[in-house]
PDB file of C-alpha atoms in Angstrom:
ATOM      1  CA  MET A  19     200.263 -72.496  81.350  1.00 71.00           C
ATOM      2  CA  TYR A  20     201.716 -75.959  81.859  1.00 82.00           C
ATOM      3  CA  SER A  21     199.834 -78.300  84.324  1.00 89.00           C
ATOM      4  CA  LYS A  22     200.650 -79.931  86.879  1.00 90.00           C
ATOM      5  CA  ALA A  23     202.600 -83.203  85.920  1.00 93.00           C
ATOM      6  CA  GLU A  24     203.915 -81.171  82.955  1.00 92.00           C
ATOM      7  CA  ALA A  25     204.937 -78.489  84.620  1.00 91.00           C
ATOM      8  CA  GLN A  26     206.944 -81.301  86.788  1.00 94.00           C
ATOM      9  CA  ILE A  27     208.421 -83.511  83.641  1.00 95.00           C
ATOM     10  CA  ILE A  28     209.904 -80.073  82.687  1.00 96.00           C
ATOM     11  CA  LYS A  29     210.992 -79.375  86.041  1.00 96.00           C
ATOM     12  CA  LYS A  30     213.029 -82.698  86.082  1.00 97.00           C
ATOM     13  CA  GLU A  31     214.122 -82.132  82.994  1.00 97.00           C
ATOM     14  CA  PHE A  32     215.940 -79.198  83.425  1.00 98.00           C
ATOM     15  CA  TRP A  33     217.620 -80.614  86.632  1.00 97.00           C
ATOM     16  CA  VAL A  34     218.484 -84.039  84.483  1.00 97.00           C
ATOM     17  CA  ASN A  35     220.274 -81.575  81.876  1.00 97.00           C
ATOM     18  CA  PHE A  36     222.145 -79.071  84.517  1.00 97.00           C
ATOM     19  CA  ALA A  37     223.681 -82.634  85.797  1.00 96.00           C
ATOM     20  CA  GLU A  38     224.787 -83.397  82.652  1.00 96.00           C
ATOM     21  CA  GLU A  39     226.030 -80.374  81.835  1.00 95.00           C
ATOM     22  CA  TYR A  40     227.851 -79.771  85.146  1.00 94.00           C
ATOM     23  CA  PRO A  41     227.694 -83.353  86.425  1.00 93.00           C
ATOM     24  CA  ARG A  42     229.584 -82.379  90.140  1.00 91.00           C
ATOM     25  CA  LYS A  43     228.774 -82.651  93.318  1.00 92.00           C
ATOM     26  CA  TRP A  44     227.870 -79.029  94.756  1.00 94.00           C
ATOM     27  CA  LEU A  45     227.732 -78.157  98.584  1.00 90.00           C
ATOM     28  CA  LEU A  46     224.195 -77.609  99.700  1.00 91.00           C
ATOM     29  CA  TYR A  47     223.444 -79.038 102.536  1.00 85.00           C
ATOM     30  CA  ASP A  48     226.603 -80.668 103.528  1.00 88.00           C
ATOM     31  CA  THR A  49     227.614 -77.748 105.328  1.00 90.00           C
ATOM     32  CA  LYS A  50     227.731 -79.264 109.052  1.00 87.00           C
ATOM     33  CA  ILE A  51     225.721 -76.258 109.793  1.00 88.00           C
ATOM     34  CA  LYS A  52     223.142 -76.805 111.163  1.00 88.00           C
ATOM     35  CA  ASP A  53     220.560 -75.257 109.208  1.00 92.00           C
ATOM     36  CA  PHE A  54     222.341 -73.163 107.006  1.00 93.00           C
ATOM     37  CA  SER A  55     222.238 -74.313 103.027  1.00 95.00           C
ATOM     38  CA  PHE A  56     223.279 -73.758  99.793  1.00 97.00           C
ATOM     39  CA  LYS A  57     220.426 -73.606  97.623  1.00 97.00           C
ATOM     40  CA  PHE A  58     219.256 -73.350  93.891  1.00 97.00           C
ATOM     41  CA  TYR A  59     216.225 -71.957  92.458  1.00 97.00           C
ATOM     42  CA  VAL A  60     214.661 -71.504  89.405  1.00 97.00           C
ATOM     43  CA  ASP A  61     210.700 -70.592  88.496  1.00 96.00           C
ATOM     44  CA  ASN A  62     209.642 -68.360  85.027  1.00 94.00           C
ATOM     45  CA  LYS A  63     211.143 -65.363  85.687  1.00 96.00           C
ATOM     46  CA  LYS A  64     214.449 -65.798  87.830  1.00 97.00           C
ATOM     47  CA  ALA A  65     216.748 -67.632  88.729  1.00 98.00           C
ATOM     48  CA  GLN A  66     218.763 -67.615  92.676  1.00 98.00           C
ATOM     49  CA  VAL A  67     222.028 -69.269  93.745  1.00 98.00           C
ATOM     50  CA  LEU A  68     221.024 -69.066  97.858  1.00 97.00           C
ATOM     51  CA  ILE A  69     222.823 -69.303 101.024  1.00 97.00           C
ATOM     52  CA  ASP A  70     219.733 -69.496 103.946  1.00 97.00           C
ATOM     53  CA  ILE A  71     219.816 -69.095 107.206  1.00 96.00           C
ATOM     54  CA  GLU A  72     217.018 -70.906 108.412  1.00 95.00           C
ATOM     55  CA  SER A  73     218.256 -71.473 112.742  1.00 90.00           C
ATOM     56  CA  LYS A  74     215.238 -71.335 114.885  1.00 88.00           C
ATOM     57  CA  ASP A  75     217.374 -70.038 117.088  1.00 89.00           C
ATOM     58  CA  GLU A  76     217.513 -66.236 116.638  1.00 91.00           C
ATOM     59  CA  GLU A  77     220.306 -65.827 117.895  1.00 92.00           C
ATOM     60  CA  LYS A  78     222.477 -68.470 116.236  1.00 91.00           C
ATOM     61  CA  ARG A  79     221.024 -67.104 112.691  1.00 94.00           C
ATOM     62  CA  LYS A  80     221.651 -63.547 113.893  1.00 94.00           C
ATOM     63  CA  ILE A  81     226.063 -64.973 114.303  1.00 93.00           C
ATOM     64  CA  TYR A  82     225.922 -66.965 111.415  1.00 94.00           C
ATOM     65  CA  TYR A  83     224.113 -64.206 109.477  1.00 96.00           C
ATOM     66  CA  GLU A  84     226.823 -61.069 110.595  1.00 95.00           C
ATOM     67  CA  LYS A  85     229.811 -63.549 110.304  1.00 95.00           C
ATOM     68  CA  ILE A  86     229.105 -63.587 106.648  1.00 96.00           C
ATOM     69  CA  GLU A  87     227.907 -59.885 106.483  1.00 97.00           C
ATOM     70  CA  SER A  88     231.299 -59.150 108.073  1.00 96.00           C
ATOM     71  CA  LEU A  89     232.838 -60.858 105.308  1.00 97.00           C
ATOM     72  CA  LYS A  90     230.341 -58.457 102.741  1.00 97.00           C
ATOM     73  CA  GLN A  91     233.763 -56.404 101.220  1.00 97.00           C
ATOM     74  CA  ILE A  92     235.314 -59.793 100.404  1.00 98.00           C
ATOM     75  CA  LEU A  93     232.526 -61.940  99.282  1.00 98.00           C
ATOM     76  CA  MET A  94     231.551 -59.000  96.875  1.00 97.00           C
ATOM     77  CA  GLY A  95     235.191 -58.021  95.861  1.00 97.00           C
ATOM     78  CA  GLU A  96     236.421 -61.514  94.741  1.00 97.00           C
ATOM     79  CA  TYR A  97     233.467 -63.608  94.608  1.00 98.00           C
ATOM     80  CA  ILE A  98     229.852 -62.409  93.597  1.00 97.00           C
ATOM     81  CA  PRO A  99     230.740 -58.145  92.889  1.00 97.00           C
ATOM     82  CA  ASP A 100     225.754 -58.077  92.873  1.00 96.00           C
ATOM     83  CA  VAL A 101     225.651 -60.104  95.794  1.00 98.00           C
ATOM     84  CA  ILE A 102     221.906 -59.128  97.826  1.00 98.00           C
ATOM     85  CA  PHE A 103     222.035 -59.441 101.729  1.00 98.00           C
ATOM     86  CA  GLU A 104     218.503 -59.802 103.667  1.00 97.00           C
ATOM     87  CA  ARG A 105     218.651 -59.994 107.747  1.00 96.00           C
ATOM     88  CA  ASN A 106     214.964 -60.800 107.897  1.00 96.00           C
ATOM     89  CA  PHE A 107     213.409 -62.668 105.144  1.00 95.00           C
ATOM     90  CA  HIS A 108     209.741 -63.664 105.460  1.00 94.00           C
ATOM     91  CA  LEU A 109     208.970 -66.306 103.294  1.00 91.00           C
ATOM     92  CA  GLU A 110     205.289 -67.175 102.809  1.00 91.00           C
ATOM     93  CA  THR A 111     204.702 -69.698 104.947  1.00 92.00           C
ATOM     94  CA  GLY A 112     205.693 -66.690 107.836  1.00 91.00           C
ATOM     95  CA  LYS A 113     208.902 -68.181 108.733  1.00 92.00           C
ATOM     96  CA  VAL A 114     211.970 -65.151 109.016  1.00 94.00           C
ATOM     97  CA  ILE A 115     215.443 -66.350 108.087  1.00 96.00           C
ATOM     98  CA  SER A 116     218.655 -64.690 106.665  1.00 97.00           C
ATOM     99  CA  LYS A 117     219.653 -64.908 102.743  1.00 97.00           C
ATOM    100  CA  ILE A 118     221.945 -63.890 101.032  1.00 98.00           C
ATOM    101  CA  TRP A 119     221.575 -64.413  97.431  1.00 98.00           C
ATOM    102  CA  VAL A 120     222.273 -63.026  93.576  1.00 98.00           C
ATOM    103  CA  GLU A 121     219.531 -63.230  91.285  1.00 98.00           C
ATOM    104  CA  LYS A 122     219.437 -63.598  86.889  1.00 98.00           C
ATOM    105  CA  THR A 123     215.343 -62.345  85.648  1.00 97.00           C
ATOM    106  CA  GLY A 124     214.450 -62.820  82.485  1.00 96.00           C
ATOM    107  CA  ILE A 125     214.938 -66.565  82.240  1.00 96.00           C
ATOM    108  CA  SER A 126     212.529 -68.889  82.456  1.00 96.00           C
ATOM    109  CA  LEU A 127     212.322 -72.819  83.605  1.00 96.00           C
ATOM    110  CA  PHE A 128     210.145 -72.924  80.850  1.00 96.00           C
ATOM    111  CA  ASN A 129     211.781 -71.517  78.056  1.00 96.00           C
ATOM    112  CA  LYS A 130     214.637 -74.292  77.033  1.00 96.00           C
ATOM    113  CA  ALA A 131     216.184 -71.736  75.198  1.00 97.00           C
ATOM    114  CA  THR A 132     216.971 -70.331  78.743  1.00 97.00           C
ATOM    115  CA  TRP A 133     217.815 -72.929  79.622  1.00 98.00           C
ATOM    116  CA  PRO A 134     222.504 -72.625  79.222  1.00 98.00           C
ATOM    117  CA  ALA A 135     222.033 -69.201  80.326  1.00 98.00           C
ATOM    118  CA  ILE A 136     220.380 -70.090  83.207  1.00 98.00           C
ATOM    119  CA  PHE A 137     222.669 -73.439  84.503  1.00 98.00           C
ATOM    120  CA  ASP A 138     226.102 -70.993  82.926  1.00 98.00           C
ATOM    121  CA  PHE A 139     224.367 -68.532  86.179  1.00 98.00           C
ATOM    122  CA  PHE A 140     224.018 -71.356  88.412  1.00 98.00           C
ATOM    123  CA  TYR A 141     227.228 -73.206  88.158  1.00 98.00           C
ATOM    124  CA  GLU A 142     229.397 -69.570  87.904  1.00 98.00           C
ATOM    125  CA  ASN A 143     227.584 -68.484  91.399  1.00 98.00           C
ATOM    126  CA  MET A 144     227.532 -71.747  92.429  1.00 98.00           C
ATOM    127  CA  ASP A 145     230.721 -72.789  92.852  1.00 97.00           C
ATOM    128  CA  ALA A 146     232.821 -68.704  93.562  1.00 98.00           C
ATOM    129  CA  PHE A 147     229.413 -69.129  96.869  1.00 97.00           C
ATOM    130  CA  GLU A 148     231.501 -72.363  97.497  1.00 97.00           C
ATOM    131  CA  ARG A 149     234.918 -71.152  97.108  1.00 97.00           C
ATOM    132  CA  PHE A 150     233.602 -68.200  99.614  1.00 97.00           C
ATOM    133  CA  PHE A 151     232.441 -70.669 102.330  1.00 96.00           C
ATOM    134  CA  TYR A 152     235.624 -72.993 101.856  1.00 95.00           C
ATOM    135  CA  GLU A 153     238.015 -70.232 102.188  1.00 96.00           C
ATOM    136  CA  TYR A 154     236.212 -68.876 105.527  1.00 95.00           C
ATOM    137  CA  GLN A 155     234.916 -71.727 107.307  1.00 93.00           C
ATOM    138  CA  ASP A 156     236.628 -71.432 110.020  1.00 92.00           C
ATOM    139  CA  TYR A 157     235.689 -68.456 110.400  1.00 93.00           C
ATOM    140  CA  ILE A 158     232.283 -68.613 109.858  1.00 92.00           C
ATOM    141  CA  THR A 159     231.965 -71.497 112.337  1.00 87.00           C
ATOM    142  CA  ASP A 160     233.973 -69.848 114.950  1.00 83.00           C
ATOM    143  CA  LEU A 161     231.144 -69.453 116.963  1.00 68.00           C
ATOM    144  CA  GLU A 162     229.006 -72.430 116.302  1.00 47.00           C
ATOM    145  CA  ILE A 163     226.716 -73.232 119.214  1.00 47.00           C
ATOM    146  CA  ASN A 164     226.241 -76.902 120.072  1.00 45.00           C
ATOM    147  CA  THR A 165     222.939 -78.629 120.144  1.00 42.00           C
TER     148      THR A 165
END
């Protein structure tokens, strides 16, 4: 078990190494859609690449989720075969979001031997999510509600 300070050092080293291995600007929060973002996640058991739709406006969250869900066969057939869809994902805070993600288990942020596998997983899947998003961005954002 690592102390909080040791864990922070390892996390920082992990992200620096990932950025060095795959030096590019990721889309992440720059989707031009409020509360719609791409994220990387890693802990001591799994790694995930995900789309979080976190709009406080339930109708808006539903629209974006259903837009992507309507493209599910394309997303799974051409980009990420094992993607998971969850319309109502409950965060520990109690907040409900919509989440679309892919996951790799059997790895750990705290096991440097698994870092190359995590880096490859992150790169391949985030790149696929971004290509999918850019290809269908006009359709996904078509019902944007201006606030």
